[in-house]
Amino acid sequence: MPAKIQRALEDTAIRREKAISDEQLKKQTVELVAANRELLQQNREKEKHAQELRQANELLTREREKVKSVNEELSQLNSQLENRVAARTKALGESENRFRKMMETIPQIAWTNTVEGEVDYYNQRWYDYTGLKPSNTQISDFTTVVHPDDLKESLKHFNFLHKNSDEGEFQLRVRRSDGLYRWHLIRLMHISNAEGMSQQWIGTATDIQELRILQQHKDDFISIASHELKTPITTLKASLQLLDRMKDNPSPLVLPKLINQANKSLEKVYMLIEDLLNSSKANEDQLQINPTKFSLLKIIRDCCDNLSTDDRFQIDVQGDTGLEVYADVSRTEQIVINFVNNAIKYAPDSREIEVLVEQSGGMAKVSVTDKGAGIPAQNLRFLFDRYYRINHGGSEYTGLGLGLYICAEIVKRHDGTIGAESEVGVGSTFWFTLPLSS
Ligand code: ADP
């Protein structure tokens, strides 16, 4: 091909290509403009989003600030709360400690139990008294040491109080570690929380064995004293009734006998009342003595001569005539009369009663000896105790068990001593000492 044509062909091709690329360029420019527009739009949106983000960030920062301050407040409150809880826990611990200490200090057995009646704490006294070990402490232990005769009734009381009351008490016998049962007063009281709900019970057991014995003695004494007073009063009443009946036509034979009988009964009542008064005076340390200087043998002789014993008894008074004492005359007579009357009462087969006055160990000593049945050795040391009487196995001997006690108190007021020696089947000697006059 000629070069000219070749060139024309090439020019045509170039022009066509150029037209195509112009077309493309135009198209691309349109696309570029659209893309630009879109980009602009996106940029605007981005800017808007950035704006929103900034606003949101500001909001977030503000909120964070708020949260931070709330957090600070919360943490302050928390630490205040923690402090309060710690203080309260400490106070509770101290209160619990005080309560335990108190339970351990009181002289009684003490425990706490749940509202269901289950014991959850015993103080040391419980273990010391019962001999039980802390390891096996259950309510069942409580029942194993209660006297079998008291168990049913006690459980009834226990359950009744738990259901129906705030507090209460009852008595029962509890076995000691040596196997002996002693009476105890059980007191129960319930503890409630601030809302008034029952939380637990506190119980104490107080040993009232001695008190029960004293009460028994008092009851026995009242019954004996009433009986003792009733006997002579009945005789006195009978004598007065007979005297009343014969007042219009008195029999000279019976009259003196009745008067004598009435006098004797009255004297017995008087003596009993006198004993009762003296005994309570002695007990309150109010037994008066008015000491004077006198010849002991003379006073005792006169007193024994005036004792209206029946003829079966012979009272033989011997001793040191020159012995002078510094003592209360009527109280001295009271002791001798008591000893002699006891010899007559408790040694009725002993015909002779010997009274000896002598000097012994820097004191004057008076002894009254009978040849009666004597007193068993194991009873001797209790003879001068208040209300003590030997059981003679029958009601033939009456008395209040106060005579020798009063004698001992009188002797004590004189700084003297009193005692008794006796041999069963041989007889007894009761003696006392008084200070010599200086
Ligand atoms: P009471 O005679 O009122 O019972 P007492 O105090 O005088 O009281 O005597 C106490 C106890 O001592 C009496 O119950 C009696 O058993 C005993 N007793 C006192 N004197 C004698 C005695 N001479 N012989 C034997 N027992 C005696």
Coordinates of C-alpha atoms and ligand atoms in Angstrom, one line a residue:
M1 CA 0.0 0.0 0.0
P2 CA 1.1 3.4 -0.8
A3 CA 2.3 5.4 2.2
K4 CA -0.2 8.1 1.5
I5 CA -3.1 5.7 1.8
Q6 CA -1.5 4.1 4.7
R7 CA -1.3 7.4 6.5
A8 CA -4.9 8.3 5.6
L9 CA -6.0 5.0 6.9
E10 CA -4.1 5.5 10.1
D11 CA -5.4 9.0 10.4
T12 CA -8.9 7.7 10.0
A13 CA -8.2 5.1 12.6
I14 CA -6.7 7.6 15.0
R15 CA -9.7 10.0 14.5
R16 CA -12.1 7.1 15.1
E17 CA -10.2 6.1 18.2
K18 CA -10.1 9.7 19.3
A19 CA -13.8 10.0 18.8
I20 CA -14.3 6.9 20.8
S21 CA -12.0 8.1 23.6
D22 CA -13.7 11.5 23.5
E23 CA -16.9 9.8 23.9
Q24 CA -15.5 7.7 26.7
L25 CA -13.9 10.8 28.2
K26 CA -17.2 12.5 28.1
K27 CA -18.9 9.6 29.6
Q28 CA -16.2 9.2 32.3
T29 CA -16.4 12.9 33.0
V30 CA -20.1 12.6 33.5
E31 CA -19.5 9.6 35.8
L32 CA -16.7 11.6 37.5
V33 CA -19.0 14.5 38.1
A34 CA -21.7 12.2 39.5
A35 CA -19.1 10.4 41.6
N36 CA -17.9 13.8 42.8
R37 CA -21.4 14.8 43.6
E38 CA -21.9 11.6 45.4
L39 CA -18.6 12.1 47.2
L40 CA -19.7 15.5 48.1
Q41 CA -23.0 14.2 49.4
Q42 CA -21.2 11.5 51.3
N43 CA -18.8 14.1 52.7
R44 CA -21.7 16.2 53.8
E45 CA -23.3 13.2 55.4
K46 CA -20.0 12.3 57.0
E47 CA -19.7 15.8 58.3
K48 CA -23.2 15.5 59.6
H49 CA -22.3 12.2 61.3
A50 CA -19.1 13.7 62.6
Q51 CA -21.2 16.5 64.0
E52 CA -23.6 14.1 65.5
L53 CA -20.7 12.0 66.9
R54 CA -19.2 15.1 68.4
Q55 CA -22.6 16.0 70.0
A56 CA -23.0 12.4 71.2
N57 CA -19.4 12.5 72.5
E58 CA -20.1 15.7 74.4
L59 CA -23.3 14.1 75.8
L60 CA -21.3 11.0 76.7
T61 CA -18.7 13.1 78.4
R62 CA -21.3 14.9 80.4
E63 CA -23.0 11.6 81.3
R64 CA -19.6 10.1 82.2
E65 CA -19.1 13.1 84.5
K66 CA -22.5 12.5 86.1
V67 CA -21.8 8.7 86.4
K68 CA -18.4 9.6 87.9
S69 CA -20.0 11.8 90.6
V70 CA -22.8 9.3 91.2
N71 CA -20.1 6.7 91.5
E72 CA -18.2 8.8 94.0
E73 CA -21.4 9.3 96.0
L74 CA -22.1 5.6 95.8
S75 CA -18.6 4.7 97.0
Q76 CA -19.0 7.2 99.9
L77 CA -22.3 5.7 100.8
N78 CA -20.8 2.2 100.5
S79 CA -17.9 3.0 102.8
Q80 CA -20.3 4.7 105.3
L81 CA -22.5 1.6 105.1
E82 CA -19.5 -0.7 105.5
N83 CA -18.4 1.4 108.5
R84 CA -21.9 1.1 110.0
V85 CA -22.0 -2.7 109.4
A86 CA -18.6 -3.1 110.9
A87 CA -19.6 -1.0 114.0
R88 CA -22.9 -2.9 114.2
T89 CA -21.1 -6.3 113.9
K90 CA -18.6 -5.2 116.5
A91 CA -21.4 -4.1 118.8
L92 CA -23.3 -7.3 118.2
G93 CA -20.1 -9.3 118.9
E94 CA -19.6 -7.3 122.1
S95 CA -23.2 -7.7 123.2
E96 CA -23.0 -11.5 122.5
N97 CA -19.8 -11.6 124.4
R98 CA -21.4 -9.7 127.4
F99 CA -24.4 -12.1 127.3
R100 CA -22.2 -15.2 127.3
K101 CA -20.0 -13.8 130.1
M102 CA -23.2 -13.0 132.1
M103 CA -24.5 -16.5 131.5
E104 CA -21.1 -17.9 132.7
T105 CA -21.0 -15.6 135.8
I106 CA -24.4 -16.2 137.3
P107 CA -24.5 -18.9 140.0
Q108 CA -27.3 -20.8 138.3
I109 CA -27.3 -23.3 135.5
A110 CA -28.3 -21.4 132.4
W111 CA -29.0 -22.2 128.7
T112 CA -30.6 -20.9 125.6
N113 CA -33.0 -22.8 123.4
T114 CA -34.6 -22.3 120.1
V115 CA -38.3 -21.5 119.7
E116 CA -38.7 -25.2 118.8
G117 CA -37.3 -26.1 122.2
E118 CA -33.9 -27.3 121.0
V119 CA -31.1 -26.3 123.5
D120 CA -28.3 -24.6 121.6
Y121 CA -26.1 -23.4 124.5
Y122 CA -25.5 -24.5 128.1
N123 CA -23.2 -22.6 130.5
Q124 CA -20.3 -24.4 132.3
R125 CA -22.3 -24.9 135.5
W126 CA -24.6 -27.3 133.6
Y127 CA -21.6 -29.5 132.7
D128 CA -20.1 -29.2 136.2
Y129 CA -23.4 -30.1 137.8
T130 CA -24.6 -32.9 135.6
G131 CA -21.2 -34.3 134.6
L132 CA -22.3 -34.3 130.9
K133 CA -19.9 -33.5 128.1
P134 CA -20.3 -30.5 125.8
S135 CA -20.1 -32.9 122.8
N136 CA -23.4 -34.6 123.4
T137 CA -25.5 -31.7 124.4
Q138 CA -28.9 -32.1 123.0
I139 CA -32.3 -31.6 124.5
S140 CA -32.3 -35.3 125.1
D141 CA -29.5 -34.7 127.7
F142 CA -31.9 -32.4 129.6
T143 CA -34.4 -35.2 129.8
T144 CA -31.9 -37.8 130.8
V145 CA -31.0 -36.0 134.1
V146 CA -34.5 -35.0 135.1
H147 CA -36.0 -37.2 137.8
P148 CA -38.2 -39.8 136.0
D149 CA -41.2 -38.9 138.3
D150 CA -40.9 -35.2 137.2
L151 CA -40.2 -35.7 133.5
K152 CA -43.7 -35.9 132.1
E153 CA -45.0 -32.9 134.1
S154 CA -41.9 -30.8 133.3
L155 CA -42.1 -31.4 129.6
K156 CA -45.7 -30.4 129.8
H157 CA -44.8 -27.1 131.5
F158 CA -41.9 -26.6 129.1
N159 CA -44.0 -27.0 126.0
F160 CA -47.0 -25.1 127.5
L161 CA -44.8 -22.1 128.2
H162 CA -43.2 -22.2 124.7
K163 CA -46.6 -22.1 123.1
N164 CA -48.6 -19.8 125.4
S165 CA -46.4 -17.5 127.3
D166 CA -43.5 -15.1 127.4
E167 CA -42.0 -16.4 130.6
G168 CA -42.7 -18.8 133.5
E169 CA -41.3 -21.2 136.1
F170 CA -41.7 -24.6 137.5
Q171 CA -39.8 -27.0 139.8
L172 CA -38.2 -30.3 139.1
R173 CA -35.4 -32.6 140.4
V174 CA -32.2 -32.7 138.4
R175 CA -29.5 -35.4 138.8
R176 CA -26.1 -34.3 140.0
S177 CA -22.9 -35.9 138.6
D178 CA -22.8 -38.1 141.8
G179 CA -26.3 -39.5 141.1
L180 CA -28.1 -37.4 143.7
Y181 CA -31.3 -35.6 142.6
R182 CA -31.7 -32.0 143.9
W183 CA -34.7 -29.7 143.5
H184 CA -34.3 -26.9 141.0
L185 CA -36.5 -23.9 140.1
I186 CA -36.6 -23.6 136.4
R187 CA -37.2 -20.1 135.0
L188 CA -37.8 -19.5 131.3
M189 CA -38.0 -16.3 129.4
H190 CA -38.3 -15.6 125.7
I191 CA -36.3 -13.1 123.8
S192 CA -37.8 -11.4 120.7
N193 CA -36.2 -9.3 118.0
A194 CA -37.0 -5.7 117.1
E195 CA -40.1 -6.7 115.2
G196 CA -41.3 -8.6 118.3
M197 CA -40.8 -12.0 116.7
S198 CA -39.8 -14.7 119.1
Q199 CA -36.1 -15.6 118.5
Q200 CA -35.0 -17.8 121.4
W201 CA -35.5 -18.7 125.0
I202 CA -33.3 -18.2 128.0
G203 CA -33.5 -20.7 130.9
T204 CA -32.0 -20.8 134.3
A205 CA -32.1 -23.6 136.9
T206 CA -31.6 -22.6 140.6
D207 CA -30.8 -25.2 143.2
I208 CA -33.6 -24.9 145.8
Q209 CA -32.9 -28.1 147.6
E210 CA -32.2 -26.4 150.9
L211 CA -35.2 -24.2 150.5
R212 CA -37.4 -27.2 149.9
I213 CA -36.0 -28.9 153.0
L214 CA -36.6 -25.7 155.0
Q215 CA -40.2 -25.5 153.7
Q216 CA -40.7 -29.1 154.6
H217 CA -39.3 -28.4 158.1
K218 CA -41.6 -25.4 158.5
D219 CA -44.6 -27.4 157.4
D220 CA -43.7 -30.3 159.7
F221 CA -43.1 -27.8 162.5
I222 CA -46.4 -26.1 162.1
S223 CA -48.2 -29.4 162.1
I224 CA -46.2 -30.6 165.2
A225 CA -46.7 -27.3 167.0
S226 CA -50.4 -27.3 166.3
H227 CA -50.7 -30.9 167.6
E228 CA -48.6 -30.1 170.7
L229 CA -50.8 -27.1 171.5
K230 CA -54.0 -28.9 170.8
T231 CA -53.3 -31.8 173.2
P232 CA -53.1 -29.7 176.5
I233 CA -55.9 -27.4 175.2
T234 CA -58.2 -30.4 174.7
T235 CA -57.4 -31.6 178.3
L236 CA -57.9 -28.0 179.6
K237 CA -61.2 -27.8 177.7
A238 CA -62.4 -31.2 179.2
S239 CA -61.4 -30.1 182.8
L240 CA -63.3 -26.8 182.3
Q241 CA -66.4 -28.6 180.9
L242 CA -66.4 -30.9 184.0
L243 CA -66.0 -27.9 186.3
D244 CA -68.8 -26.1 184.6
R245 CA -71.1 -29.1 185.0
M246 CA -70.4 -29.3 188.7
K247 CA -70.4 -25.6 189.4
D248 CA -73.8 -25.8 191.3
N249 CA -72.8 -28.9 193.2
P250 CA -69.0 -29.1 193.4
S251 CA -67.5 -32.4 194.6
P252 CA -64.7 -31.7 197.1
L253 CA -62.9 -34.8 195.9
V254 CA -63.0 -34.2 192.2
L255 CA -62.7 -30.4 192.2
P256 CA -59.0 -30.1 193.3
K257 CA -58.1 -32.8 190.8
L258 CA -59.8 -31.0 188.0
I259 CA -58.2 -27.7 188.9
N260 CA -54.8 -29.4 189.2
Q261 CA -55.3 -31.0 185.7
A262 CA -56.4 -27.6 184.2
N263 CA -53.4 -25.9 185.7
K264 CA -51.0 -28.6 184.4
S265 CA -52.5 -28.3 180.9
L266 CA -52.3 -24.5 181.1
E267 CA -48.7 -24.7 182.2
K268 CA -47.9 -27.0 179.3
V269 CA -49.4 -24.5 176.8
Y270 CA -47.5 -21.7 178.5
M271 CA -44.2 -23.6 178.3
L272 CA -44.8 -24.4 174.6
I273 CA -45.5 -20.7 173.8
E274 CA -42.5 -19.7 175.9
D275 CA -40.3 -22.1 174.0
L276 CA -41.6 -20.7 170.7
L277 CA -41.0 -17.1 171.7
N278 CA -37.6 -17.9 173.1
S279 CA -36.6 -19.8 170.0
S280 CA -37.5 -17.0 167.7
K281 CA -35.8 -14.5 170.0
A282 CA -32.7 -16.7 170.0
N283 CA -32.8 -16.9 166.3
E284 CA -32.9 -13.1 166.0
D285 CA -30.1 -12.8 168.5
Q286 CA -32.5 -11.1 171.0
L287 CA -32.3 -13.5 173.9
Q288 CA -31.7 -11.2 176.8
I289 CA -29.5 -12.2 179.8
N290 CA -29.1 -10.2 183.0
P291 CA -26.1 -11.7 184.8
T292 CA -25.7 -11.4 188.6
K293 CA -23.4 -13.1 191.0
F294 CA -25.0 -16.1 192.9
S295 CA -24.4 -19.4 194.5
L296 CA -25.0 -22.0 191.8
L297 CA -25.7 -25.0 194.0
K298 CA -28.2 -23.2 196.1
I299 CA -30.2 -21.9 193.1
I300 CA -30.2 -25.3 191.5
R301 CA -31.3 -27.0 194.7
D302 CA -34.2 -24.6 195.2
C303 CA -35.2 -25.0 191.6
C304 CA -35.2 -28.8 191.7
D305 CA -37.2 -28.8 195.0
N306 CA -39.9 -26.7 193.3
L307 CA -40.1 -29.0 190.3
S308 CA -43.4 -30.8 190.6
T309 CA -42.3 -34.3 189.5
D310 CA -44.2 -37.3 190.5
D311 CA -42.9 -39.4 193.4
R312 CA -41.4 -42.0 191.1
F313 CA -38.4 -39.7 190.5
Q314 CA -35.8 -38.7 192.9
I315 CA -33.7 -35.7 192.0
D316 CA -30.3 -35.8 193.8
V317 CA -28.4 -32.5 193.7
Q318 CA -24.8 -32.6 194.8
G319 CA -21.7 -30.4 194.4
D320 CA -19.5 -27.6 195.4
T321 CA -21.4 -25.3 197.8
G322 CA -19.0 -22.4 197.5
L323 CA -19.1 -22.2 193.8
E324 CA -20.3 -18.7 192.7
V325 CA -21.1 -17.8 189.1
Y326 CA -21.8 -14.6 187.2
A327 CA -24.9 -15.5 185.2
D328 CA -28.6 -15.0 184.6
V329 CA -30.5 -16.8 187.5
S330 CA -33.8 -17.5 185.7
R331 CA -32.0 -18.6 182.5
T332 CA -29.8 -20.9 184.5
E333 CA -32.9 -22.4 186.2
Q334 CA -34.5 -22.7 182.7
I335 CA -31.6 -24.9 181.5
V336 CA -31.7 -27.1 184.6
I337 CA -35.5 -27.5 184.4
N338 CA -35.2 -28.4 180.7
F339 CA -32.5 -31.1 181.4
V340 CA -34.4 -32.6 184.3
N341 CA -37.8 -32.6 182.5
N342 CA -36.1 -34.2 179.5
A343 CA -34.6 -36.9 181.8
I344 CA -38.1 -37.5 183.2
K345 CA -39.7 -37.5 179.8
Y346 CA -37.1 -39.5 177.8
A347 CA -35.8 -41.8 180.6
P348 CA -39.1 -42.7 182.4
D349 CA -37.5 -45.9 183.8
S350 CA -34.7 -44.0 185.4
R351 CA -35.7 -43.6 189.1
E352 CA -32.8 -41.4 190.0
I353 CA -31.7 -38.2 188.3
E354 CA -28.4 -36.9 189.5
V355 CA -27.5 -33.2 189.3
L356 CA -23.8 -32.4 189.9
V357 CA -22.3 -28.9 190.3
E358 CA -18.5 -28.7 190.1
Q359 CA -15.7 -26.5 189.0
S360 CA -14.1 -27.6 185.7
G361 CA -11.5 -25.9 183.5
G362 CA -11.9 -22.5 185.1
M363 CA -15.7 -22.6 184.7
A364 CA -18.6 -23.8 186.8
K365 CA -20.1 -27.0 185.3
V366 CA -23.6 -28.4 185.9
S367 CA -24.4 -32.0 184.8
V368 CA -27.7 -33.8 184.8
T369 CA -27.5 -37.6 184.5
D370 CA -30.2 -40.2 184.0
K371 CA -30.1 -43.9 183.7
G372 CA -32.5 -44.1 180.8
A373 CA -32.3 -45.7 177.4
G374 CA -29.6 -43.4 176.2
I375 CA -29.1 -41.8 172.8
P376 CA -27.4 -43.4 169.8
A377 CA -24.0 -41.9 169.0
Q378 CA -25.0 -40.7 165.5
N379 CA -27.8 -38.5 167.0
L380 CA -25.7 -36.8 169.7
R381 CA -24.2 -34.0 167.6
F382 CA -27.6 -32.8 166.4
L383 CA -29.3 -32.6 169.8
F384 CA -28.8 -28.9 170.2
D385 CA -30.0 -28.0 166.6
R386 CA -33.2 -26.1 166.2
Y387 CA -36.3 -28.4 165.8
Y388 CA -34.1 -31.5 166.1
R389 CA -36.0 -34.5 167.6
I390 CA -35.0 -38.1 167.7
N391 CA -37.6 -40.3 166.2
H392 CA -38.5 -42.7 169.0
G393 CA -40.8 -44.8 166.7
G394 CA -44.0 -43.7 168.3
S395 CA -45.9 -40.7 169.5
E396 CA -45.4 -41.3 173.2
Y397 CA -42.9 -38.4 173.4
T398 CA -44.2 -35.0 172.5
G399 CA -42.1 -31.9 172.0
L400 CA -41.1 -29.2 169.4
G401 CA -37.3 -29.9 169.4
L402 CA -36.7 -26.4 170.8
G403 CA -35.8 -27.0 174.4
L404 CA -32.1 -28.0 174.0
Y405 CA -31.6 -25.4 171.2
I406 CA -32.8 -22.6 173.6
C407 CA -30.5 -24.0 176.3
A408 CA -27.6 -23.9 173.9
E409 CA -28.4 -20.3 172.9
I410 CA -28.6 -19.3 176.6
V411 CA -25.2 -20.9 177.3
K412 CA -23.7 -19.3 174.3
R413 CA -24.8 -15.9 175.6
H414 CA -22.9 -16.7 178.8
D415 CA -19.7 -17.7 176.8
G416 CA -20.1 -21.2 178.2
T417 CA -20.3 -24.5 176.5
I418 CA -22.9 -27.2 176.4
G419 CA -22.8 -30.9 175.6
A420 CA -24.2 -34.4 176.0
E421 CA -22.7 -37.8 176.6
S422 CA -24.7 -40.9 176.3
E423 CA -24.5 -44.7 176.1
V424 CA -27.4 -46.7 174.8
G425 CA -28.8 -48.9 177.6
V426 CA -26.8 -47.0 180.2
G427 CA -28.1 -43.4 180.3
S428 CA -27.3 -39.9 179.4
T429 CA -25.5 -36.9 180.9
F430 CA -26.4 -33.4 179.7
W431 CA -24.0 -30.6 180.9
F432 CA -23.3 -26.9 180.5
T433 CA -20.7 -24.5 181.9
L434 CA -21.0 -20.9 183.2
P435 CA -18.4 -18.3 184.0
L436 CA -17.2 -18.1 187.6
S437 CA -17.7 -14.9 189.4
S438 CA -14.4 -13.1 189.8
Ligands
ADP1 P1 -38.2 -31.8 172.7 O1 -38.1 -32.5 174.0 O2 -39.2 -30.7 172.7 O3 -38.4 -32.7 171.5 P2 -35.5 -31.0 173.1 O4 -34.7 -30.1 172.4 O5 -35.6 -30.8 174.6 O6 -36.8 -31.1 172.4 O7 -34.8 -32.5 172.9 C1 -34.4 -32.9 171.7 C2 -34.3 -34.4 171.5 O8 -33.3 -34.9 172.4 C3 -35.6 -35.0 172.0 O9 -36.5 -35.2 171.0 C4 -35.1 -36.4 172.6 O10 -35.1 -37.3 171.5 C5 -33.6 -36.1 172.9 N1 -33.4 -36.1 174.4 C6 -33.3 -35.0 175.2 N2 -33.0 -35.4 176.4 C7 -32.9 -36.7 176.4 C8 -32.6 -37.7 177.5 N3 -32.4 -37.3 178.7 N4 -32.6 -39.0 177.1 C9 -32.8 -39.4 175.8 N5 -33.1 -38.5 174.8 C10 -33.1 -37.2 175.1

